[in-house]
Short mmCIF file of C-alpha atoms in Angstrom, two decimals:
data_model
loop_
_atom_site.label_atom_id
_atom_site.label_comp_id
_atom_site.label_asym_id
_atom_site.label_seq_id
_atom_site.Cartn_x
_atom_site.Cartn_y
_atom_site.Cartn_z
CA GLN A 150 142.31 73.92 86.77
CA VAL A 151 139.91 75.72 89.10
CA GLN A 152 136.52 74.15 89.32
CA LEU A 153 133.44 75.39 91.01
CA VAL A 154 130.22 73.24 90.93
CA GLU A 155 127.10 74.61 92.66
CA SER A 156 124.24 72.35 93.46
CA GLY A 157 121.08 72.53 95.73
CA GLY A 158 118.80 74.80 93.76
CA GLY A 159 115.21 74.14 93.16
CA VAL A 160 111.64 75.21 93.57
CA VAL A 161 110.67 76.32 97.07
CA GLN A 162 107.64 78.04 98.59
CA PRO A 163 107.74 81.59 99.86
CA GLY A 164 108.97 81.44 103.55
CA GLY A 165 110.72 78.35 102.80
CA SER A 166 114.34 77.27 103.12
CA LEU A 167 117.05 75.93 100.87
CA ARG A 168 120.76 75.21 101.09
CA LEU A 169 123.12 75.54 98.20
CA SER A 170 126.63 74.03 98.04
CA CYS A 171 129.56 74.69 96.06
CA ALA A 172 132.29 72.07 95.38
CA ALA A 173 135.58 73.56 94.82
CA SER A 174 138.74 71.90 93.13
CA GLY A 175 141.95 72.73 91.44
CA PHE A 176 143.10 75.26 94.07
CA MET A 177 143.83 75.43 97.83
CA PHE A 178 140.30 76.16 99.07
CA ASN A 179 141.36 76.80 102.64
CA SER A 180 143.50 79.83 101.34
CA TYR A 181 140.73 81.84 99.45
CA GLY A 182 137.73 83.82 100.48
CA MET A 183 134.58 82.82 98.55
CA HIS A 184 131.56 84.81 97.43
CA TRP A 185 127.91 84.02 96.53
CA VAL A 186 126.58 86.22 93.54
CA ARG A 187 122.96 85.91 92.05
CA GLN A 188 121.39 86.85 88.83
CA ALA A 189 117.47 87.27 88.74
CA PRO A 190 115.98 86.10 85.45
CA GLY A 191 116.88 88.72 82.81
CA LYS A 192 118.68 90.97 85.34
CA GLY A 193 122.12 91.96 86.30
CA LEU A 194 124.50 90.68 88.93
CA GLU A 195 124.04 91.17 92.63
CA TRP A 196 126.57 90.25 95.16
CA VAL A 197 125.04 88.37 97.95
CA ALA A 198 127.65 87.24 100.66
CA PHE A 199 131.35 86.70 101.37
CA ILE A 200 133.29 84.45 103.67
CA ARG A 201 136.95 84.71 104.63
CA TYR A 202 139.36 81.74 103.97
CA ASP A 203 139.13 80.62 107.53
CA GLY A 204 135.44 81.34 107.95
CA LEU A 205 136.02 83.75 110.83
CA ASP A 206 134.60 86.88 108.80
CA LYS A 207 131.44 86.99 106.98
CA TYR A 208 129.74 89.82 105.04
CA TYR A 209 126.24 89.99 103.59
CA ALA A 210 124.24 92.20 101.27
CA ASP A 211 121.52 94.32 103.15
CA SER A 212 118.93 92.51 101.00
CA VAL A 213 119.66 89.03 102.54
CA ARG A 214 121.24 89.93 105.98
CA GLY A 215 119.35 88.19 108.70
CA ARG A 216 118.00 85.54 106.39
CA PHE A 217 120.90 83.96 104.55
CA ILE A 218 123.91 82.25 106.28
CA ILE A 219 127.14 81.63 104.36
CA SER A 220 129.58 78.90 105.61
CA ARG A 221 132.33 76.69 104.52
CA ASP A 222 133.84 73.26 105.26
CA ASN A 223 137.45 73.45 104.29
CA SER A 224 137.95 69.77 105.07
CA GLN A 225 135.39 68.98 102.30
CA ASN A 226 136.52 72.01 100.00
CA THR A 227 132.75 73.08 100.13
CA LEU A 228 131.17 76.44 100.53
CA TYR A 229 127.53 76.57 101.51
CA LEU A 230 124.50 79.18 101.49
CA GLN A 231 121.66 78.59 103.86
CA MET A 232 118.76 80.55 102.66
CA ASN A 233 115.75 80.96 105.09
CA SER A 234 112.64 83.08 104.79
CA LEU A 235 112.75 82.90 101.09
CA ARG A 236 110.87 85.70 99.02
CA ALA A 237 109.86 85.90 95.51
CA GLU A 238 112.72 88.39 94.77
CA ASP A 239 115.34 85.97 95.92
CA ALA A 240 114.57 83.87 92.81
CA ALA A 241 117.60 83.75 90.68
CA VAL A 242 120.67 81.85 89.53
CA TYR A 243 123.24 81.61 92.30
CA TYR A 244 126.81 81.60 91.39
CA CYS A 245 129.72 80.80 94.00
CA ALA A 246 132.90 82.66 93.02
CA LYS A 247 136.44 82.42 94.15
CA ASN A 248 137.85 85.69 95.71
CA GLU A 249 141.09 87.40 94.63
CA ALA A 250 142.83 90.09 96.43
CA MET A 251 141.96 92.04 99.54
CA ILE A 252 138.55 93.38 100.51
CA ALA A 253 138.57 96.75 98.78
CA ARG A 254 140.37 95.51 95.64
CA ALA A 255 138.47 92.10 95.57
CA TYR A 256 137.32 90.63 92.41
CA PHE A 257 135.59 87.36 91.45
CA HIS A 258 138.32 85.47 89.50
CA TYR A 259 136.35 82.17 88.86
CA TRP A 260 132.79 81.34 88.74
CA GLY A 261 130.66 78.28 88.88
CA GLN A 262 127.91 77.42 86.34
CA GLY A 263 125.27 78.52 88.74
CA THR A 264 122.25 76.88 90.35
CA LEU A 265 118.65 78.21 89.81
CA VAL A 266 116.50 78.81 92.84
CA THR A 267 112.68 79.43 91.98
CA VAL A 268 110.42 80.83 94.67
CA SER A 269 106.78 80.03 93.92
CA SER A 270 103.66 78.76 95.58
CA GLN B 228 118.77 100.77 90.38
CA SER B 229 122.57 99.76 90.36
CA VAL B 230 125.16 101.66 92.25
CA LEU B 231 127.44 101.68 89.30
CA THR B 232 125.89 103.14 86.10
CA GLN B 233 126.35 101.59 82.65
CA PRO B 234 124.58 102.29 79.33
CA PRO B 235 122.09 99.42 78.65
CA SER B 236 123.52 98.82 75.23
CA VAL B 237 126.13 99.51 72.78
CA SER B 238 126.66 98.37 69.24
CA GLY B 239 129.41 98.19 66.60
CA ALA B 240 130.15 96.69 63.35
CA PRO B 241 132.70 93.84 63.02
CA GLY B 242 136.39 95.26 63.15
CA GLN B 243 135.26 98.49 64.74
CA GLY B 244 135.74 99.58 68.18
CA VAL B 245 133.30 100.32 71.13
CA THR B 246 133.65 101.79 74.71
CA ILE B 247 131.62 100.92 77.63
CA SER B 248 131.38 103.40 80.40
CA CYS B 249 130.85 102.77 84.21
CA THR B 250 130.10 105.68 86.34
CA GLY B 251 130.27 105.51 90.12
CA SER B 252 130.67 107.98 92.99
CA SER B 253 132.85 109.05 95.85
CA SER B 254 132.18 105.91 97.82
CA ASN B 255 133.33 103.57 95.19
CA ILE B 256 135.20 104.19 92.11
CA GLY B 257 135.80 107.79 93.25
CA ALA B 258 137.30 106.64 96.51
CA GLY B 259 140.11 104.89 94.73
CA TYR B 260 138.72 101.29 94.79
CA ASP B 261 139.75 99.00 91.92
CA VAL B 262 137.16 98.47 88.94
CA HIS B 263 136.94 95.07 87.38
CA TRP B 264 135.19 93.98 84.21
CA TYR B 265 133.32 90.78 83.47
CA GLN B 266 131.97 89.31 80.25
CA GLN B 267 128.88 87.18 80.26
CA LEU B 268 128.31 85.24 77.01
CA PRO B 269 124.57 84.12 76.40
CA GLY B 270 123.47 81.39 78.70
CA THR B 271 126.81 81.16 80.46
CA ALA B 272 128.31 82.38 83.91
CA PRO B 273 130.27 85.49 83.96
CA LYS B 274 133.95 85.59 83.24
CA LEU B 275 136.49 87.84 84.40
CA LEU B 276 137.74 90.09 81.53
CA ILE B 277 139.79 92.90 83.27
CA TYR B 278 140.92 93.21 86.89
CA ALA B 279 142.38 96.10 88.87
CA LYS B 280 141.47 98.56 86.11
CA THR B 281 143.95 97.48 83.46
CA ASN B 282 144.97 93.88 83.86
CA ARG B 283 143.90 90.92 81.67
CA PRO B 284 143.76 87.30 82.92
CA SER B 285 145.70 84.84 80.76
CA GLY B 286 143.68 84.03 77.59
CA VAL B 287 142.00 87.34 77.44
CA PRO B 288 142.83 89.01 74.06
CA ASP B 289 144.65 92.54 74.12
CA ARG B 290 141.56 93.96 72.13
CA PHE B 291 140.04 94.35 75.48
CA SER B 292 141.37 97.10 77.80
CA GLY B 293 140.30 99.04 80.79
CA SER B 294 140.83 102.64 82.11
CA LYS B 295 139.67 104.76 85.17
CA SER B 296 139.49 108.50 85.62
CA GLY B 297 137.88 110.06 88.87
CA ALA B 298 134.81 108.19 89.42
CA SER B 299 134.35 106.61 86.15
CA ALA B 300 135.87 103.53 84.34
CA SER B 301 135.65 102.46 80.79
CA LEU B 302 136.18 99.08 78.96
CA ALA B 303 137.25 99.60 75.31
CA ILE B 304 136.92 96.74 72.84
CA THR B 305 138.80 97.11 69.61
CA GLY B 306 138.56 94.93 66.40
CA LEU B 307 135.03 93.67 67.16
CA GLN B 308 134.31 90.11 66.48
CA ALA B 309 130.96 88.28 66.29
CA GLU B 310 131.95 86.23 69.48
CA ASP B 311 132.28 89.61 71.48
CA GLU B 312 128.51 89.72 71.52
CA ALA B 313 127.76 89.41 75.18
CA ASP B 314 126.70 91.26 78.37
CA TYR B 315 129.47 93.39 80.15
CA TYR B 316 129.58 94.20 83.98
CA CYS B 317 131.62 96.53 85.80
CA GLN B 318 132.32 95.87 89.59
CA SER B 319 133.82 97.70 92.44
CA TYR B 320 133.59 98.24 96.21
CA ASP B 321 131.28 100.62 98.05
CA ASN B 322 132.40 101.88 101.40
CA SER B 323 129.18 103.29 102.19
CA LEU B 324 127.31 100.03 101.69
CA SER B 325 130.39 97.95 102.78
CA SER B 326 129.65 95.75 100.02
CA TRP B 327 130.89 94.77 96.51
CA VAL B 328 128.60 96.44 93.80
CA PHE B 329 128.08 95.84 90.04
CA GLY B 330 127.01 97.98 87.22
CA GLY B 331 123.55 97.26 85.63
CA GLY B 332 125.38 95.51 82.66
CA THR B 333 125.72 96.64 79.02
CA LYS B 334 124.59 94.30 76.19
CA LEU B 335 127.02 94.53 73.23
CA THR B 336 125.58 93.79 69.80
CA VAL B 337 127.92 93.08 66.87
CA LEU B 338 126.05 94.37 63.72
#
C-alpha cells in the first residue's frame, strides 16, 4: 500500500532554514509527480509546491517562490522541501502528497501524516 | 481569503443529509477544471473523498457524492453518521494563479 512519511520538521528562528523529507513506498515513485501542501494551526489547506515525476518541472505558490525549493531523489524514493528565509507565516504542518492526473485535473491521491514546522525566536 | 468559497460550517442530525457548496470563478471551476473533495478527521491528515467531480476512491461509501454546475460544485452526504464529523475541503486548479487551490474548509457537525 502507498506510504508517505514526512520528517525534518522542528523549531526554527525567523530567517532560518529547514529541509523536509518525504519517504515514499508502495508505488513507482519515479512515475508520479509529488506535492507539498501545508496547513497552519487551525487554518485550511494551502498548496505549496509540485515537482514532476522526473524532477524537470517545478511549480511554486507565490507565497514561497524564491524561498522554497522542491526536489526529489528517485533512486531513494524521497521527496524534499528546502525552506529558506523562513517567516512566522510559514509555521504549519507540512504534508507531502502523491499527484494523480494531469496538471489541470490533478488531485492529491495519498497524503503523509505531516511534519510540524514552528517558526519562532 | 481562499480562492474557492465554502461555508464555514454545516450540521445535521444522524440519518439526515447535508450539502456543502464550493464556489469558484471563471479561472478555476468555471473554466472547466475538475473539482475534488477531501475529508479531514480531527487530528489526522486529509483523505481523498471525491475526485474529478463525481468519482469515489475505493472504500469511500456511496453516501458521499459530488456534483458541479458552472463555477460551483457541491458535496452531498446522505445518511449522516457520527464518524462523518470532520472538515471538508474542495480543490481545483486556477489558471490565473497557475496553482492548485483549496476552499477554506467546512466543518461538519453531526448533532
